[in-house]
């Protein structure tokens, strides 16, 4: 049985991907330092799958600690999720972001080379397309100028991994550019569990719907879009998880050294539409006010999904209604998130 090392596998996207891999017959080993997730996720994964996954509490920047994972397991491929991801925080503490995200990627790559592991999937982001308004973004769209250190770490790691794969023909790298992952597992047992007041739209709406937060501020309703609010390509986290299984399968058969895929739905949803869809899912009004634009926001961002459909065989199954209803189930079952 093929074994996948999932770094950051205790986090939001990682945990959903662990389930998708398990359901597709892969053996999974998880490495996570719990800097942005709770160990309770492992118990929840066990409840969902009936399997207790091998879990290492290690920092992926710590080469000797991570080496133990490669020593003790016959790893065939790696999905590297481990990283810090809060845009605003990255502006405040840029060096922490550069150190953690870049060092962990380099350390994983070095150990892969050392242990002869040839397949790497990396969590990149649509943020690498920068401020361009030329939508939809295709994988050939030029990389842009990022507006924050978090975005730059993705941009830089993409380049580092391209160089790594070019220099090492035995290594194959798949860069996955996620659009806006939202929603939760159908069980309601795992989902997005941000610390403190959320920055992103869906976690914020969920908390307002659940009564923990009073009111959502919509950042700008004077954009040049159909209803004046920004459009994003929201993708159900379980679809995104399936995209990773497809990427692992693709790496097993491709001749290419480096491949890049967008993971989105190809459809833009406005903030107003997202609120309306969530109101339908939870059955009551979401209190909101209209405020100023948020610096750095682009008006419209959605993916071209053609390449992923054609080459990966990936097509998102879920729409905005399923994203909202799964989010709402997770919120109602875990109003205060997971316990430490
Ligand atoms: P998350 O914070 O829920 O998960 C990341 C996990 O990595 C956490 O469990 C954290 O404890 C762990 N981690 C962080 N640094 C580590 C280190 N040095 N060593 C070991 N573990 C470490 O985030 P997520 O939303 O699941 O995102 C996963 C990946 O996808 C990240 O790389 C993120 O940048 C990327 N991504 C996320 C989004 C999004 O909107 N959620 C969009 C695009 C890209
Ligand atoms: N947004 C909002 N209020 C919030 C959080 C987000 O109006 O409290 C808007 C934000 O301006 C953007 C959209 O919702 O237009 C998605 O924001 P998010 O931070 O979730 O994703 P990103 O902007 O990083 O794609």
Short mmCIF file of C-alpha atoms and ligand atoms in Angstrom, two decimals:
data_model
loop_
_atom_site.label_atom_id
_atom_site.label_comp_id
_atom_site.label_asym_id
_atom_site.label_seq_id
_atom_site.Cartn_x
_atom_site.Cartn_y
_atom_site.Cartn_z
CA UNK A 1 0.00 0.00 0.00
CA UNK A 2 1.30 3.43 -0.95
CA UNK A 3 2.10 5.73 1.98
CA UNK A 4 1.58 9.49 1.92
CA UNK A 5 3.21 11.81 4.45
CA UNK A 6 0.81 14.67 5.11
CA UNK A 7 2.55 17.61 6.76
CA UNK A 8 0.06 19.95 8.42
CA UNK A 9 -2.36 17.02 8.29
CA UNK A 10 -3.98 18.09 11.54
CA UNK A 11 -5.11 21.40 10.03
CA UNK A 12 -8.25 22.40 8.16
CA UNK A 13 -7.47 21.24 4.61
CA UNK A 14 -4.98 18.58 5.71
CA UNK A 15 -7.47 16.75 7.93
CA UNK A 16 -10.08 16.58 5.16
CA UNK A 17 -7.40 15.34 2.78
CA UNK A 18 -6.36 12.61 5.23
CA UNK A 19 -9.91 11.24 5.00
CA UNK A 20 -9.93 11.42 1.18
CA UNK A 21 -6.58 9.62 1.00
CA UNK A 22 -7.71 6.95 3.46
CA UNK A 23 -10.93 6.41 1.49
CA UNK A 24 -8.87 6.01 -1.69
CA UNK A 25 -6.77 3.27 -0.11
CA UNK A 26 -3.63 5.19 0.87
CA UNK A 27 -1.75 4.70 4.11
CA UNK A 28 -1.34 8.10 5.81
CA UNK A 29 1.32 9.43 8.17
CA UNK A 30 0.77 12.89 9.67
CA UNK A 31 3.39 15.42 10.81
CA UNK A 32 2.10 18.58 12.49
CA UNK A 33 3.45 20.81 15.26
CA UNK A 34 -0.07 21.80 16.42
CA UNK A 35 0.80 25.50 16.08
CA UNK A 36 -2.59 26.15 14.46
CA UNK A 37 -4.68 23.08 15.25
CA UNK A 38 -5.81 20.93 18.17
CA UNK A 39 -4.93 17.32 18.83
CA UNK A 40 -8.65 16.62 19.17
CA UNK A 41 -8.69 16.54 15.34
CA UNK A 42 -6.94 13.14 15.52
CA UNK A 43 -9.74 11.74 17.70
CA UNK A 44 -12.30 13.15 15.27
CA UNK A 45 -10.50 11.57 12.31
CA UNK A 46 -10.57 8.26 14.12
CA UNK A 47 -14.29 8.62 14.76
CA UNK A 48 -14.95 9.36 11.07
CA UNK A 49 -12.70 6.71 9.54
CA UNK A 50 -12.43 4.09 12.29
CA UNK A 51 -8.66 4.33 11.89
CA UNK A 52 -6.02 5.78 14.17
CA UNK A 53 -3.46 7.54 11.97
CA UNK A 54 0.23 7.61 12.77
CA UNK A 55 0.77 11.12 14.13
CA UNK A 56 4.08 12.91 14.77
CA UNK A 57 4.08 16.16 16.73
CA UNK A 58 7.06 17.69 14.92
CA UNK A 59 8.05 21.03 13.48
CA UNK A 60 8.81 20.54 9.79
CA UNK A 61 11.62 23.11 10.10
CA UNK A 62 13.37 20.79 12.56
CA UNK A 63 15.27 18.50 10.23
CA UNK A 64 16.37 15.96 12.81
CA UNK A 65 12.87 15.61 14.24
CA UNK A 66 11.35 15.26 10.77
CA UNK A 67 14.07 12.82 9.76
CA UNK A 68 12.63 10.37 12.29
CA UNK A 69 9.37 10.33 10.30
CA UNK A 70 11.25 9.42 7.12
CA UNK A 71 13.36 6.86 9.03
CA UNK A 72 10.38 5.08 10.54
CA UNK A 73 8.09 5.00 7.52
CA UNK A 74 8.44 3.94 3.90
CA UNK A 75 7.05 7.12 2.41
CA UNK A 76 6.10 7.19 -1.29
CA UNK A 77 4.84 10.75 -1.57
CA UNK A 78 4.43 13.92 0.46
CA UNK A 79 1.65 16.49 0.59
CA UNK A 80 3.08 19.59 2.20
CA UNK A 81 0.34 21.64 3.90
CA UNK A 82 2.35 22.74 6.94
CA UNK A 83 2.62 26.51 6.98
CA UNK A 84 1.31 29.70 8.51
CA UNK A 85 -1.55 31.26 6.56
CA UNK A 86 -2.95 34.41 8.16
CA UNK A 87 -2.49 37.30 5.74
CA UNK A 88 -2.76 40.09 8.34
CA UNK A 89 -0.46 38.34 10.79
CA UNK A 90 2.11 37.88 8.02
CA UNK A 91 2.26 41.65 7.62
CA UNK A 92 2.91 42.07 11.36
CA UNK A 93 5.48 39.26 11.75
CA UNK A 94 6.92 38.71 8.27
CA UNK A 95 10.10 36.97 9.38
CA UNK A 96 8.13 34.28 11.23
CA UNK A 97 6.25 33.63 8.00
CA UNK A 98 9.34 33.52 5.81
CA UNK A 99 11.18 31.31 8.30
CA UNK A 100 8.36 28.87 8.97
CA UNK A 101 6.95 28.51 5.46
CA UNK A 102 10.17 28.55 3.49
CA UNK A 103 12.29 26.57 5.96
CA UNK A 104 9.67 23.85 6.31
CA UNK A 105 9.38 23.47 2.51
CA UNK A 106 13.16 23.28 2.11
CA UNK A 107 13.51 20.80 4.96
CA UNK A 108 10.81 18.54 3.51
CA UNK A 109 12.47 18.72 0.07
CA UNK A 110 15.92 17.91 1.49
CA UNK A 111 14.63 14.86 3.34
CA UNK A 112 12.71 13.68 0.28
CA UNK A 113 15.92 13.75 -1.70
CA UNK A 114 17.86 12.03 1.05
CA UNK A 115 15.28 9.25 1.44
CA UNK A 116 14.51 8.83 -2.26
CA UNK A 117 10.91 10.05 -2.04
CA UNK A 118 9.98 11.26 -5.52
CA UNK A 119 6.51 12.86 -5.40
CA UNK A 120 5.59 16.15 -3.74
CA UNK A 121 2.30 18.03 -3.75
CA UNK A 122 2.49 21.60 -2.47
CA UNK A 123 -0.31 23.84 -1.13
CA UNK A 124 -0.01 27.01 -3.12
CA UNK A 125 -2.62 29.68 -3.55
CA UNK A 126 -4.38 31.85 -6.11
CA UNK A 127 -2.68 34.72 -4.30
CA UNK A 128 0.38 34.12 -6.53
CA UNK A 129 -1.59 35.66 -9.43
CA UNK A 130 -1.34 39.01 -7.62
CA UNK A 131 -3.61 41.96 -8.30
CA UNK A 132 -4.40 41.17 -11.94
CA UNK A 133 -7.98 41.69 -13.06
CA UNK A 134 -7.58 39.39 -16.04
CA UNK A 135 -9.94 36.60 -14.92
CA UNK A 136 -10.40 33.72 -14.99
CA UNK A 137 -6.88 32.88 -13.86
CA UNK A 138 -5.36 30.08 -15.90
CA UNK A 139 -2.24 28.21 -14.85
CA UNK A 140 -0.46 30.19 -17.59
CA UNK A 141 -1.56 33.58 -16.21
CA UNK A 142 1.54 35.53 -15.23
CA UNK A 143 2.50 35.41 -11.57
CA UNK A 144 1.83 38.78 -10.01
CA UNK A 145 3.10 41.03 -7.30
CA UNK A 146 1.84 39.73 -3.96
CA UNK A 147 0.35 42.16 -1.47
CA UNK A 148 1.62 40.51 1.72
CA UNK A 149 4.44 38.30 3.05
CA UNK A 150 2.16 35.23 3.22
CA UNK A 151 1.55 35.49 -0.53
CA UNK A 152 5.25 35.96 -1.19
CA UNK A 153 6.08 32.78 0.72
CA UNK A 154 3.83 30.83 -1.68
CA UNK A 155 5.35 32.59 -4.67
CA UNK A 156 8.90 31.90 -3.44
CA UNK A 157 8.26 28.27 -2.47
CA UNK A 158 6.80 27.60 -5.92
CA UNK A 159 10.07 28.85 -7.42
CA UNK A 160 12.20 26.92 -4.93
CA UNK A 161 10.35 23.68 -5.69
CA UNK A 162 10.58 24.26 -9.46
CA UNK A 163 14.35 24.65 -9.10
CA UNK A 164 14.50 21.59 -6.84
CA UNK A 165 12.63 19.45 -9.39
CA UNK A 166 14.69 20.77 -12.33
CA UNK A 167 17.92 19.86 -10.58
CA UNK A 168 16.68 16.41 -9.53
CA UNK A 169 15.07 14.42 -12.36
CA UNK A 170 13.90 11.76 -9.91
CA UNK A 171 11.67 14.35 -8.15
CA UNK A 172 8.22 15.34 -9.40
CA UNK A 173 6.40 18.32 -7.96
CA UNK A 174 2.75 19.32 -8.25
CA UNK A 175 1.88 22.90 -7.31
CA UNK A 176 -1.80 23.23 -6.41
CA UNK A 177 -3.18 26.76 -6.41
CA UNK A 178 -6.24 26.79 -4.17
CA UNK A 179 -8.93 29.41 -4.58
CA UNK A 180 -11.16 29.88 -1.48
CA UNK A 181 -11.62 26.64 0.49
CA UNK A 182 -14.74 26.67 2.69
CA UNK A 183 -17.20 24.21 4.19
CA UNK A 184 -16.66 21.17 6.35
CA UNK A 185 -16.87 17.38 6.40
CA UNK A 186 -20.43 16.04 6.15
CA UNK A 187 -20.14 14.49 9.63
CA UNK A 188 -19.82 17.95 11.22
CA UNK A 189 -16.89 16.55 13.23
CA UNK A 190 -14.09 18.49 11.54
CA UNK A 191 -14.04 21.91 9.93
CA UNK A 192 -12.28 25.25 9.97
CA UNK A 193 -11.40 26.16 13.56
CA UNK A 194 -9.65 29.53 13.59
CA UNK A 195 -8.18 30.94 16.77
CA UNK A 196 -9.65 34.28 17.90
CA UNK A 197 -11.75 36.50 15.68
CA UNK A 198 -11.76 35.12 12.13
CA UNK A 199 -10.39 37.18 9.24
CA UNK A 200 -11.96 35.20 6.42
CA UNK A 201 -15.53 35.54 5.26
CA UNK A 202 -16.98 32.09 5.92
CA UNK A 203 -15.66 31.58 9.45
CA UNK A 204 -16.88 35.09 10.26
CA UNK A 205 -20.36 34.52 8.81
CA UNK A 206 -20.56 31.20 10.71
CA UNK A 207 -19.86 32.93 14.01
CA UNK A 208 -22.44 35.64 13.32
CA UNK A 209 -24.97 32.97 12.32
CA UNK A 210 -24.15 31.06 15.52
CA UNK A 211 -24.50 34.18 17.68
CA UNK A 212 -20.87 34.34 18.89
CA UNK A 213 -20.24 37.47 16.84
CA UNK A 214 -22.70 40.30 16.52
CA UNK A 215 -22.46 41.53 12.97
CA UNK A 216 -20.49 41.00 9.75
CA UNK A 217 -18.89 43.99 8.05
CA UNK A 218 -18.93 43.63 4.29
CA UNK A 219 -15.69 45.15 3.04
CA UNK A 220 -16.84 47.41 0.23
CA UNK A 221 -20.01 47.47 -1.89
CA UNK A 222 -18.77 49.93 -4.49
CA UNK A 223 -16.69 47.54 -6.63
CA UNK A 224 -17.25 47.26 -10.34
CA UNK A 225 -19.06 43.93 -9.97
CA UNK A 226 -22.74 43.02 -10.55
CA UNK A 227 -23.79 43.76 -6.95
CA UNK A 228 -20.86 45.95 -5.90
CA UNK A 229 -19.22 43.32 -3.63
CA UNK A 230 -16.14 41.21 -4.41
CA UNK A 231 -16.37 37.88 -6.21
CA UNK A 232 -14.43 34.84 -5.06
CA UNK A 233 -14.21 31.24 -6.21
CA UNK A 234 -15.32 29.33 -3.09
CA UNK A 235 -14.55 25.61 -3.22
CA UNK A 236 -15.82 22.94 -0.83
CA UNK A 237 -12.94 21.63 1.28
CA UNK A 238 -13.97 18.03 0.51
CA UNK A 239 -13.68 18.75 -3.23
CA UNK A 240 -10.30 20.31 -2.57
CA UNK A 241 -9.27 17.20 -0.62
CA UNK A 242 -10.26 15.00 -3.58
CA UNK A 243 -8.09 17.22 -5.79
CA UNK A 244 -5.07 16.15 -3.73
CA UNK A 245 -5.80 12.48 -4.32
CA UNK A 246 -6.01 13.22 -8.05
CA UNK A 247 -2.69 15.07 -7.83
CA UNK A 248 -0.98 12.09 -6.18
CA UNK A 249 -2.40 9.81 -8.88
CA UNK A 250 -1.25 12.23 -11.57
CA UNK A 251 2.31 12.37 -10.22
CA UNK A 252 2.46 8.58 -10.33
CA UNK A 253 1.96 8.57 -14.09
CA UNK A 254 3.21 11.88 -15.49
CA UNK A 255 6.57 12.35 -17.18
CA UNK A 256 6.60 16.03 -16.24
CA UNK A 257 8.92 17.22 -13.50
CA UNK A 258 6.73 20.12 -12.44
CA UNK A 259 3.00 20.52 -12.91
CA UNK A 260 0.64 23.26 -11.80
CA UNK A 261 -3.12 23.11 -11.30
CA UNK A 262 -5.78 25.52 -10.11
CA UNK A 263 -8.27 24.02 -7.68
CA UNK A 264 -11.47 26.01 -7.83
CA UNK A 265 -15.00 25.73 -9.21
CA UNK A 266 -14.61 28.29 -11.99
CA UNK A 267 -17.52 30.28 -10.58
CA UNK A 268 -17.38 33.65 -8.82
CA UNK A 269 -19.72 34.23 -5.87
CA UNK A 270 -20.18 37.71 -4.41
CA UNK A 271 -20.11 38.51 -0.71
CA UNK A 272 -23.82 39.37 -0.87
CA UNK A 273 -24.57 36.04 -2.57
CA UNK A 274 -22.52 34.19 0.05
CA UNK A 275 -24.52 35.86 2.84
CA UNK A 276 -27.82 35.00 1.15
CA UNK A 277 -26.75 31.35 0.67
CA UNK A 278 -25.72 31.11 4.33
CA UNK A 279 -29.03 32.64 5.45
CA UNK A 280 -30.81 29.91 3.49
CA UNK A 281 -28.65 27.24 5.13
CA UNK A 282 -29.11 28.45 8.71
CA UNK A 283 -32.69 29.61 8.32
CA UNK A 284 -32.25 33.08 9.73
CA UNK A 285 -30.88 36.48 8.85
CA UNK A 286 -27.14 37.19 9.08
CA UNK A 287 -26.76 40.67 10.50
CA UNK A 288 -24.37 42.70 8.33
CA UNK A 289 -23.35 46.26 7.59
CA UNK A 290 -21.45 47.71 4.66
CA UNK A 291 -18.04 49.16 5.42
CA UNK A 292 -14.91 50.37 3.68
CA UNK A 293 -12.91 48.27 1.24
CA UNK A 294 -10.20 46.08 2.80
CA UNK A 295 -6.74 47.10 1.57
CA UNK A 296 -5.24 44.58 -0.83
CA UNK A 297 -8.57 43.01 -1.92
CA UNK A 298 -9.02 42.39 -5.61
CA UNK A 299 -12.57 42.81 -6.97
CA UNK A 300 -12.83 39.50 -8.80
CA UNK A 301 -10.94 36.23 -8.46
CA UNK A 302 -11.93 32.90 -9.97
CA UNK A 303 -10.21 29.97 -11.58
CA UNK A 304 -10.12 28.54 -15.02
CA UNK A 305 -10.79 24.89 -14.24
CA UNK A 306 -10.14 23.55 -17.74
CA UNK A 307 -6.64 22.23 -17.16
CA UNK A 308 -7.52 20.47 -13.89
CA UNK A 309 -10.57 18.93 -15.56
CA UNK A 310 -8.68 17.82 -18.64
CA UNK A 311 -5.45 16.56 -17.09
CA UNK A 312 -6.25 15.74 -13.48
CA UNK A 313 -9.83 14.62 -14.10
CA UNK A 314 -10.83 16.98 -11.30
CA UNK A 315 -14.20 18.68 -11.18
CA UNK A 316 -15.75 20.16 -8.04
CA UNK A 317 -18.98 18.40 -7.06
CA UNK A 318 -20.39 20.80 -4.49
CA UNK A 319 -21.95 24.24 -4.91
CA UNK A 320 -22.33 27.19 -2.57
CA UNK A 321 -25.43 25.71 -0.88
CA UNK A 322 -23.56 22.56 0.22
CA UNK A 323 -20.61 24.70 1.33
CA UNK A 324 -22.90 26.78 3.55
CA UNK A 325 -24.92 23.88 4.95
CA UNK A 326 -21.79 21.90 5.89
CA UNK A 327 -20.27 25.02 7.48
CA UNK A 328 -23.45 25.54 9.46
CA UNK A 329 -23.54 21.92 10.63
CA UNK A 330 -19.93 22.19 11.83
CA UNK A 331 -20.70 25.49 13.57
CA UNK A 332 -23.80 24.21 15.37
CA UNK A 333 -22.10 20.98 16.46
CA UNK A 334 -18.96 22.83 17.64
CA UNK A 335 -20.00 26.38 18.57
CA UNK A 336 -16.73 27.05 20.39
CA UNK A 337 -14.48 25.07 18.04
CA UNK A 338 -12.52 22.08 19.31
CA UNK A 339 -11.19 21.74 22.85
CA UNK A 340 -7.42 21.92 23.37
P1 LIG B 1 -4.21 25.27 8.89
O1 LIG B 1 -3.50 26.30 9.68
O2 LIG B 1 -5.55 24.81 9.36
O3 LIG B 1 -3.28 23.97 8.72
C1 LIG B 1 -1.89 24.05 8.67
C2 LIG B 1 -1.34 23.05 9.67
O4 LIG B 1 0.09 23.09 9.60
C3 LIG B 1 -1.73 23.35 11.11
O5 LIG B 1 -2.26 22.17 11.71
C4 LIG B 1 -0.43 23.78 11.79
O6 LIG B 1 -0.38 23.37 13.13
C5 LIG B 1 0.59 23.08 10.93
N1 LIG B 1 1.92 23.72 10.84
C6 LIG B 1 2.23 25.02 10.58
N2 LIG B 1 3.56 25.19 10.55
C7 LIG B 1 4.11 23.97 10.80
C8 LIG B 1 5.44 23.50 10.91
N3 LIG B 1 6.49 24.30 10.77
N4 LIG B 1 5.64 22.17 11.17
C9 LIG B 1 4.60 21.33 11.34
N5 LIG B 1 3.31 21.74 11.25
C10 LIG B 1 3.07 23.04 10.98
O7 LIG B 1 -4.31 25.81 7.39
P2 LIG B 1 -5.11 25.24 6.15
O8 LIG B 1 -6.20 26.19 5.84
O9 LIG B 1 -5.43 23.82 6.35
O10 LIG B 1 -4.01 25.41 5.02
C11 LIG B 1 -3.13 24.37 4.66
C12 LIG B 1 -2.17 24.89 3.62
O11 LIG B 1 -2.90 25.37 2.50
C13 LIG B 1 -1.29 26.05 4.11
O12 LIG B 1 -0.02 25.91 3.55
C14 LIG B 1 -1.99 27.25 3.53
O13 LIG B 1 -1.13 28.33 3.34
C15 LIG B 1 -2.49 26.70 2.21
N6 LIG B 1 -3.63 27.44 1.68
C16 LIG B 1 -4.74 27.63 2.46
C17 LIG B 1 -5.81 28.38 1.97
C18 LIG B 1 -7.02 28.62 2.83
O14 LIG B 1 -7.81 29.50 2.50
N7 LIG B 1 -7.25 27.88 3.90
C19 LIG B 1 -5.74 28.92 0.68
C20 LIG B 1 -4.60 28.69 -0.09
C21 LIG B 1 -3.54 27.96 0.41
N1 LIG B 2 -14.95 39.85 3.53
C1 LIG B 2 -15.88 40.69 4.11
N2 LIG B 2 -15.95 40.73 5.47
C2 LIG B 2 -15.17 39.95 6.29
C3 LIG B 2 -14.24 39.07 5.68
C4 LIG B 2 -14.16 39.06 4.30
O1 LIG B 2 -16.58 41.40 3.42
O2 LIG B 2 -15.28 40.03 7.52
C5 LIG B 2 -14.85 39.80 2.07
C6 LIG B 2 -13.46 40.16 1.54
O3 LIG B 2 -13.36 41.55 1.36
C7 LIG B 2 -13.44 39.39 0.23
C8 LIG B 2 -14.30 38.15 0.51
O4 LIG B 2 -15.09 38.48 1.64
O5 LIG B 2 -14.06 40.15 -0.77
C9 LIG B 2 -13.47 36.91 0.81
O6 LIG B 2 -12.55 37.22 1.84
P1 LIG B 2 -11.60 36.13 2.48
O7 LIG B 2 -10.71 36.84 3.45
O8 LIG B 2 -12.43 35.00 2.99
O9 LIG B 2 -10.79 35.56 1.23
P2 LIG B 2 -9.69 36.30 0.28
O10 LIG B 2 -10.04 37.74 0.23
O11 LIG B 2 -8.40 36.03 0.90
O12 LIG B 2 -9.87 35.66 -1.04
#
